[in-house]
XYZ file of C-alpha atoms in Angstrom:
422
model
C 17.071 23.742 -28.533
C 18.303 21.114 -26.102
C 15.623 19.525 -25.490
C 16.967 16.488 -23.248
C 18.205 19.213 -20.928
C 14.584 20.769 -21.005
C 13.207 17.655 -20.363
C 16.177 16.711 -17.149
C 14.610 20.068 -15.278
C 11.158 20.205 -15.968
C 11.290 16.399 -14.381
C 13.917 17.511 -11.544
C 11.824 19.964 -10.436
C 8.318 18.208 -10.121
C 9.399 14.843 -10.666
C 6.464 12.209 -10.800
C 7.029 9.672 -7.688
C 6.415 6.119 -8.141
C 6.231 4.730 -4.468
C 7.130 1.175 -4.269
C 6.656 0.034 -0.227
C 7.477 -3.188 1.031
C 6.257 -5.207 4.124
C 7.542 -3.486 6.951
C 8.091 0.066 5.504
C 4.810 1.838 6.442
C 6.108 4.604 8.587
C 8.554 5.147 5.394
C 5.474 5.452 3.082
C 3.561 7.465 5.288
C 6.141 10.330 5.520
C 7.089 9.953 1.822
C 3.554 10.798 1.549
C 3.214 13.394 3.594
C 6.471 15.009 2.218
C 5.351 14.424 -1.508
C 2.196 16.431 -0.642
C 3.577 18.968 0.662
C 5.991 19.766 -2.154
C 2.991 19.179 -4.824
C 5.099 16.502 -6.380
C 3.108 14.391 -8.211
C 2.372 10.510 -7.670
C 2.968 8.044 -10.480
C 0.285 4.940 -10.674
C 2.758 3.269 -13.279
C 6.335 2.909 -14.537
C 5.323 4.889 -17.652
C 4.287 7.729 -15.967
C 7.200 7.916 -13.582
C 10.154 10.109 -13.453
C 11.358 8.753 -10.017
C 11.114 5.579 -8.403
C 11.144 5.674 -4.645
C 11.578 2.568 -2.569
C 10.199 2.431 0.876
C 11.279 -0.008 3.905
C 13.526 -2.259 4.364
C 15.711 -4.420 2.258
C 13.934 -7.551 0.903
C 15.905 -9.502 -1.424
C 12.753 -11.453 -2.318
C 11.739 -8.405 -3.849
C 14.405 -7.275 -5.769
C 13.436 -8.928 -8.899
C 9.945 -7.088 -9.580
C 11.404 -3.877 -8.418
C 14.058 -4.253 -11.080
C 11.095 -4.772 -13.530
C 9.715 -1.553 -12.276
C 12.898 0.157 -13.013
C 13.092 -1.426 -16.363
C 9.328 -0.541 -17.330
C 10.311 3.394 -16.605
C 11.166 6.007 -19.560
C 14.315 7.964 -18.947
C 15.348 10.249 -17.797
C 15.165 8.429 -14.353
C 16.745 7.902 -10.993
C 15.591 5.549 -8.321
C 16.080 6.161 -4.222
C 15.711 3.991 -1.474
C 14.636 5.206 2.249
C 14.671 2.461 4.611
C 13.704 4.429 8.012
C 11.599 7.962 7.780
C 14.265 9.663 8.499
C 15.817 8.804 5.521
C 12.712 10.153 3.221
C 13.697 14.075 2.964
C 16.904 13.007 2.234
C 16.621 10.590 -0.344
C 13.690 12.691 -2.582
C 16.465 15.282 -2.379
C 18.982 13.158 -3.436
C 16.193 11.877 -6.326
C 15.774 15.275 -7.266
C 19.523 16.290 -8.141
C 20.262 12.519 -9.903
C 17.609 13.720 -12.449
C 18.148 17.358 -12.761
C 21.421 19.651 -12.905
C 23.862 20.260 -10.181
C 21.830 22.079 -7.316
C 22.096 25.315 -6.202
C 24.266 26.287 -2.797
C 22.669 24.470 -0.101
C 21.557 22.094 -2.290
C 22.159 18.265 -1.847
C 24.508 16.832 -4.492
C 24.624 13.225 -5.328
C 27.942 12.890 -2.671
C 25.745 13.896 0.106
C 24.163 11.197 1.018
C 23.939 7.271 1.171
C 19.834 6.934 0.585
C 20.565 5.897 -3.304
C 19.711 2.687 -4.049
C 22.826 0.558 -4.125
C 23.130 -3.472 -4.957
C 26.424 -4.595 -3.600
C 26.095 -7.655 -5.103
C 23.236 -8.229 -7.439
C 23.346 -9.396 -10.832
C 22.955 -6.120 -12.243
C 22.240 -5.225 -15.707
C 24.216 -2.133 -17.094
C 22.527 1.189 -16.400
C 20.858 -0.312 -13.193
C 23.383 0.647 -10.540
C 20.574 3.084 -8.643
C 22.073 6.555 -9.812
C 20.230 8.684 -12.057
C 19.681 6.961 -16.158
C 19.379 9.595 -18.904
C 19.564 7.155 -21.878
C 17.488 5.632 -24.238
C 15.513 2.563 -22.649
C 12.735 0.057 -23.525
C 9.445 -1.305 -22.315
C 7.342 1.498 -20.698
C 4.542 -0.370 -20.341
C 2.304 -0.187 -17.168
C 1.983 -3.974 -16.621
C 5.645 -5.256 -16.282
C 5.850 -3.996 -12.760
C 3.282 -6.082 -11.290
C 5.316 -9.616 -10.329
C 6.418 -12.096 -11.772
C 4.393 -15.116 -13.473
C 4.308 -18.710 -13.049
C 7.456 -20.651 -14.033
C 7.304 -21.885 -17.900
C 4.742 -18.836 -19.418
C 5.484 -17.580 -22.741
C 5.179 -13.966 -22.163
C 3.900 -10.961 -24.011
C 5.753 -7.967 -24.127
C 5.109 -5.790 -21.062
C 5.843 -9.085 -19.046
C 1.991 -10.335 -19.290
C 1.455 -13.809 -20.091
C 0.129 -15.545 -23.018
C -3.454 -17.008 -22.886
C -4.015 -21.054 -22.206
C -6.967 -22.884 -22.546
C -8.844 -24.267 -19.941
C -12.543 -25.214 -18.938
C -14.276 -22.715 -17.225
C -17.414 -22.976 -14.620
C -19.952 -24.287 -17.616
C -17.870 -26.752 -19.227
C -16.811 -24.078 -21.950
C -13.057 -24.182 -23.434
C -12.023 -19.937 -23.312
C -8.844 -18.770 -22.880
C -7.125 -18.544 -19.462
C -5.057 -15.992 -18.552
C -2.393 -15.822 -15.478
C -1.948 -12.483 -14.121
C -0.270 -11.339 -11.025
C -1.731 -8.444 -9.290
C 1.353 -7.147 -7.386
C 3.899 -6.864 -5.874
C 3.863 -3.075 -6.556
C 0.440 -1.417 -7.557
C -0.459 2.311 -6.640
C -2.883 2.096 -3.544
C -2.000 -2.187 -3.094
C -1.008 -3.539 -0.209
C 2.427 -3.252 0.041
C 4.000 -6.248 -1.119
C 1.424 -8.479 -1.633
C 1.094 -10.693 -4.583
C -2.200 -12.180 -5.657
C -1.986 -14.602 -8.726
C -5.285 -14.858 -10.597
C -6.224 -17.424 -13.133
C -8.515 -15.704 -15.959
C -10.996 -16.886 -18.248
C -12.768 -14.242 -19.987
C -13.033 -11.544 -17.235
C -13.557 -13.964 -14.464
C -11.457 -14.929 -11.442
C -11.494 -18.299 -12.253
C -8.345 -19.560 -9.503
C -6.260 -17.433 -6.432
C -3.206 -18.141 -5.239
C -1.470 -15.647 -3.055
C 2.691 -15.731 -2.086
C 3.872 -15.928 1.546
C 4.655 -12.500 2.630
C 8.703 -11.009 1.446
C 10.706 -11.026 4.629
C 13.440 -8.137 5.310
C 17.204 -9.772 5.785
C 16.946 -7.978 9.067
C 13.734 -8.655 11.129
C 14.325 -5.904 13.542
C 14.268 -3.464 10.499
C 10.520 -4.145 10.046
C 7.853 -2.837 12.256
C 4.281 -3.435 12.139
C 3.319 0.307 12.375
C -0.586 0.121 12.685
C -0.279 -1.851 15.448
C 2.918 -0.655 17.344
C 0.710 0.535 20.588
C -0.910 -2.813 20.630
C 2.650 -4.464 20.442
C 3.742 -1.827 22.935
C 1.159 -2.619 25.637
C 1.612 -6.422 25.144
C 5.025 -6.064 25.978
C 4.203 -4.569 29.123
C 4.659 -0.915 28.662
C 2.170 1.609 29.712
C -0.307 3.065 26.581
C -3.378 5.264 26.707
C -6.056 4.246 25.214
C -6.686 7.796 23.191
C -2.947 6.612 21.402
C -4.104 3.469 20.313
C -7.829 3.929 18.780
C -5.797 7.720 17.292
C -3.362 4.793 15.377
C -6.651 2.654 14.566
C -8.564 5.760 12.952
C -5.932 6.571 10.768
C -5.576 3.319 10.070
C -8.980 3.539 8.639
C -8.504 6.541 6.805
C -5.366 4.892 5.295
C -7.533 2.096 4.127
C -10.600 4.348 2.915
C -7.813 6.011 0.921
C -6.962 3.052 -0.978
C -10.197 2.369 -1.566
C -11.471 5.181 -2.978
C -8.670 5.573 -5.357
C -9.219 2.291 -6.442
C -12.598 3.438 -6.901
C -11.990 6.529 -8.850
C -12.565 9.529 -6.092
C -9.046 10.678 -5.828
C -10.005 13.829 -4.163
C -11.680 12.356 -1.314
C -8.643 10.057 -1.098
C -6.510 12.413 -0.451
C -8.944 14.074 2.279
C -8.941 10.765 4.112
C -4.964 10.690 3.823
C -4.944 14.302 5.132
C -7.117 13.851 8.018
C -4.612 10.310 8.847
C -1.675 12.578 8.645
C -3.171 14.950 11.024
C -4.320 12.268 13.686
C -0.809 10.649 13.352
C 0.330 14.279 14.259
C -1.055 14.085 17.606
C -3.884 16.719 16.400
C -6.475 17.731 19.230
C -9.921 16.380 18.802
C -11.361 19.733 18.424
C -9.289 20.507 15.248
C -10.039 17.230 13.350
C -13.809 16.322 14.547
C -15.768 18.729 12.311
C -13.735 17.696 9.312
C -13.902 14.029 10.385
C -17.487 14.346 10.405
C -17.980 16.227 6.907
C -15.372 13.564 5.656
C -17.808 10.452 7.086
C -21.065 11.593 6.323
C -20.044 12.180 2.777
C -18.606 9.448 1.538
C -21.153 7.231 3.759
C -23.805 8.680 1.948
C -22.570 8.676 -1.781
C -24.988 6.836 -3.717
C -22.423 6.779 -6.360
C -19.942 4.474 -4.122
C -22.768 2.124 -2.376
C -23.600 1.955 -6.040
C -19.950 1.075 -7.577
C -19.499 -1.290 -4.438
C -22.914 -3.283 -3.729
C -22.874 -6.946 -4.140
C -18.872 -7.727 -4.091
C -17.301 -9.670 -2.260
C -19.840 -10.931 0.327
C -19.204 -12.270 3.139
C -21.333 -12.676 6.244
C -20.465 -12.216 9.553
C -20.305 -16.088 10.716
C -18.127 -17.229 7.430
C -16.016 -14.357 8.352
C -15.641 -15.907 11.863
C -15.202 -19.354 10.901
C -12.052 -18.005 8.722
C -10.907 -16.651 11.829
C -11.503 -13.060 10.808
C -12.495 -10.346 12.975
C -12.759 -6.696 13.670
C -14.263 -4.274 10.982
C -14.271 -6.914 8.414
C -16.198 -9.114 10.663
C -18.527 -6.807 11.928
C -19.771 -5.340 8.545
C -20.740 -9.144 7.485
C -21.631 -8.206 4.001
C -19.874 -6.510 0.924
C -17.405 -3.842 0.168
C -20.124 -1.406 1.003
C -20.525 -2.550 4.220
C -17.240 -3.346 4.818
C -16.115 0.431 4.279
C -19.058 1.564 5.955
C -18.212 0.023 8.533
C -14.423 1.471 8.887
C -16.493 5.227 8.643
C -18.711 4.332 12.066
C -15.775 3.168 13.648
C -14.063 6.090 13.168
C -17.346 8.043 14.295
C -17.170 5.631 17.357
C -13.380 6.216 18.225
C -13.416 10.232 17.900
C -14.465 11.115 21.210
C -11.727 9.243 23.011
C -8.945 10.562 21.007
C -7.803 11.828 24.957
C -8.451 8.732 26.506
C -5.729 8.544 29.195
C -7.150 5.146 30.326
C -4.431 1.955 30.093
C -4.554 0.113 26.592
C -6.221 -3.317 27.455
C -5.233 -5.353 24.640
C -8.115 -8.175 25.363
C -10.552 -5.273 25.449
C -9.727 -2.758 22.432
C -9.351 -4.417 18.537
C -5.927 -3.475 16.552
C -7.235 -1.694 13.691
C -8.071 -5.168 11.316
C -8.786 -7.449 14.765
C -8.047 -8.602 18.070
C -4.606 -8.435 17.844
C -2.503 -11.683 18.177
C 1.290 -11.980 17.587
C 0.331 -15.499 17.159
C -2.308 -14.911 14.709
C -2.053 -11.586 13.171
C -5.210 -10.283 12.093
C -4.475 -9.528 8.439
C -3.008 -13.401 8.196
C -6.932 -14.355 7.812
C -7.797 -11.597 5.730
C -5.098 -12.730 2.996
C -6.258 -16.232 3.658
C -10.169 -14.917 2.826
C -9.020 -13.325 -0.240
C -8.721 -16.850 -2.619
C -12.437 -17.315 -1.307
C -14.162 -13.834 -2.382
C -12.291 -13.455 -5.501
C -12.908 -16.660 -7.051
C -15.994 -16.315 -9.758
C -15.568 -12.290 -9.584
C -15.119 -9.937 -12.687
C -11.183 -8.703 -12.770
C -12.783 -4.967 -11.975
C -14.103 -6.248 -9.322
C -10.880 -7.719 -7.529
C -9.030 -4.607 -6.483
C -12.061 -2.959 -4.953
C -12.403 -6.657 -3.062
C -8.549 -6.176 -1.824
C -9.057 -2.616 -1.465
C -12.049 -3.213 1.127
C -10.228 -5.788 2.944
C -6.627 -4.203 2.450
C -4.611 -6.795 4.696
C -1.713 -5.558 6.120
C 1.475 -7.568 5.435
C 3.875 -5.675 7.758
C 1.595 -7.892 10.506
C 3.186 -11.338 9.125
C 7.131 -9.655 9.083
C 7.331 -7.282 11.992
C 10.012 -7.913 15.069
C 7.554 -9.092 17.526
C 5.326 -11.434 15.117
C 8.811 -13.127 13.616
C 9.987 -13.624 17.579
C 7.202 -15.192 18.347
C 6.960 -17.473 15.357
C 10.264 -18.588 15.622
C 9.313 -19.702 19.206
């Protein structure tokens, strides 16, 4: 039996898809999404579990390095894509598809086909790395290695974890300490974003979080949740029914992460279905009923409020000092209340889905604040994040991101990069 050649077409045809998006590749992710969905391919959480890695957005060489440890960390047989404009997604899962399987059928795509392989005219490559399909033997599949890279000088641990320090903790007490990166790559993470913890026990003990990756080409990132808000600053015409539409599935998108984070996968991907559809330009009357079912549920799960109660705090006026607003502001409490909070927005913004009314940008709130190319909302929302997960459990600290869920295309996209540059 040839079982390597059993094992090439079971994974070309359902490959497992581990999504990798950087800062400025949301629209990318969303119709990878979408697409991956509708062929019932499955999603991979880590390297181990992955067949195909799929990189979404443009090219940031700052994050070449952890993707490369991504690739590493995944068992052949393999093959890694890169679509760096939706338009680019159908073509480069097909492209995926046919590195790990056999030649395709008539009609098929063939690796010549297309250009949405990963290439790395000139990276320091090591052999077997080139962005074409890998059917040999490889190391380290181990879930962590993916996740960033570590302070300068750590002895590591195989599966690219540190080794445990010492250090004092809050009582005086010498325990361990631990440095762990949470990022750049994690299923249902912000995308991009690295948080650095410092670990004693399984307490946050110190946060540090890196500046935001930067595309070599700032007008290939856009800063999709907020492109009517750009849009209308810039002068041009937008209803208001376009931009609270974007800010609703916005939400969604966020109360996704969350509850996969918190272990509800199946009302995850209800609240990514019902974002797909808004982002489709469906009519109110199709998506209200389910949009209500979808809200009163999840607002009312004991389970969740349960799970979520008492983490990360934060009241309304500390929020405001740290120059937060918008959802995150208004909840002033914990992740409860924060995600409660995205679900009566979303109740609020339904019945002016049809608004034809001009966008005033002083008047409406981008989906995390009052939008500001200046001061982009989700810059103070990374900025909070040191503060509420400092003396937290580890368990705790994705739900705490998760609840926030910054956005770093805001910090990279055209319009925020003009304006910083002056």
């Amino acid at each position: 039996m040839d079982l390597t050649g059993l094992t090439l077409r079971v994974a070309a045809a359902r490959p497992h898809v581990l999504l990798a998006a950087v800062p400025g590749g949301t629209a990318v992710r969303l119709a990878a999404e979408r697409l991956l969905r509708a062929r019932d391919w499955p999603r991979a959480s880590t390297p181990a579990q992955a067949d195909l890695l799929f990189v979404a957005g443009p090219d940031l060489p700052e994050l070449r390095t952890p993707l490369e440890r991504l690739w590493r960390d995944m068992p052949a047989p393999r093959a890694r894509v890169h679509a760096r404009t939706a338009d680019e997604v159908e073509d480069a899962l097909n492209a995926g598809r046919a590195l790990l399987g056999p030649p395709a059928d008539a009609g098929g795509h063939r690796e010549g086909d297309h250009g949405a392989r990963e290439r790395h005219e000139g990276d320091d490559q090591t052999p077997g790395h080139d962005g074409h399909g890998d059917h040999g033997g490889h190391g380290g599949h181990g879930g962590h290695g993916g996740h960033g890279g570590h302070s300068g000088g750590q002895t590591e641990m195989p599966g690219g974890l540190p080794m445990a320090g010492q250090g004092a903790d809050r009582d005086g007490l010498t325990l361990d300490q631990l440095h762990l990166p949470l990022g750049p790559f994690l299923a249902d993470w912000p995308a991009g974003l690295t948080v650095r913890l410092v670990l004693q026990g399984d307490v946050v003990q110190r946060v540090d979080v890196d500046e935001p990756a930067r595309p070599i080409d700032d007008a290939a990132a856009e800063a999709f949740w907020v492109q009517p808000w750009l849009r209308a600053a810039s002068g041009e015409p937008v209803p208001v029914g376009e931009a609270v539409r974007r800010r609703a599935a916005a939400h969604l998108d966020s109360l996704g992460r969350l509850l996969a984070v918190a272990g509800w996968p199946a009302e995850a991907v209800r609240a990514w279905r019902l974002r797909d559809d808004l982002l489709s330009g469906a009519p109110r009357a199709a998506v209200a009923p389910r949009l209500e079912r979808f809200t009163r549920r999840v607002g009312r799960s004991r389970t969740l409020a349960w799970l979520t109660r008492g983490i990360g705090v934060v009241t309304a006026q500390k929020a405001r000092e740290a120059g937060v607003g918008g959802p995150a502001a208004r909840a002033g409490g914990d992740v409860t209340s924060r995600y409660r909070q995205w679900l009566a927005d979303i109740r609020r913004d339904l019945p002016r889905l049809e608004d034809p009314a001009p966008l005033d940008v002083a008047v409406e709130d981008s989906p995390r604040g009052p939008w500001s190319a200046e001061h982009p909302p989700s810059a103070a929302l990374i900025a909070l994040l040191p503060r509420l997960l400092e003396g937290a459990e580890l368990a705790a600290a994705r739900l705490v991101v998760a609840s926030l869920d910054p956005d770093p295309d805001e910090l990279v996209s055209r319009g925020v990069v003009e304006v910083a540059r002056g």
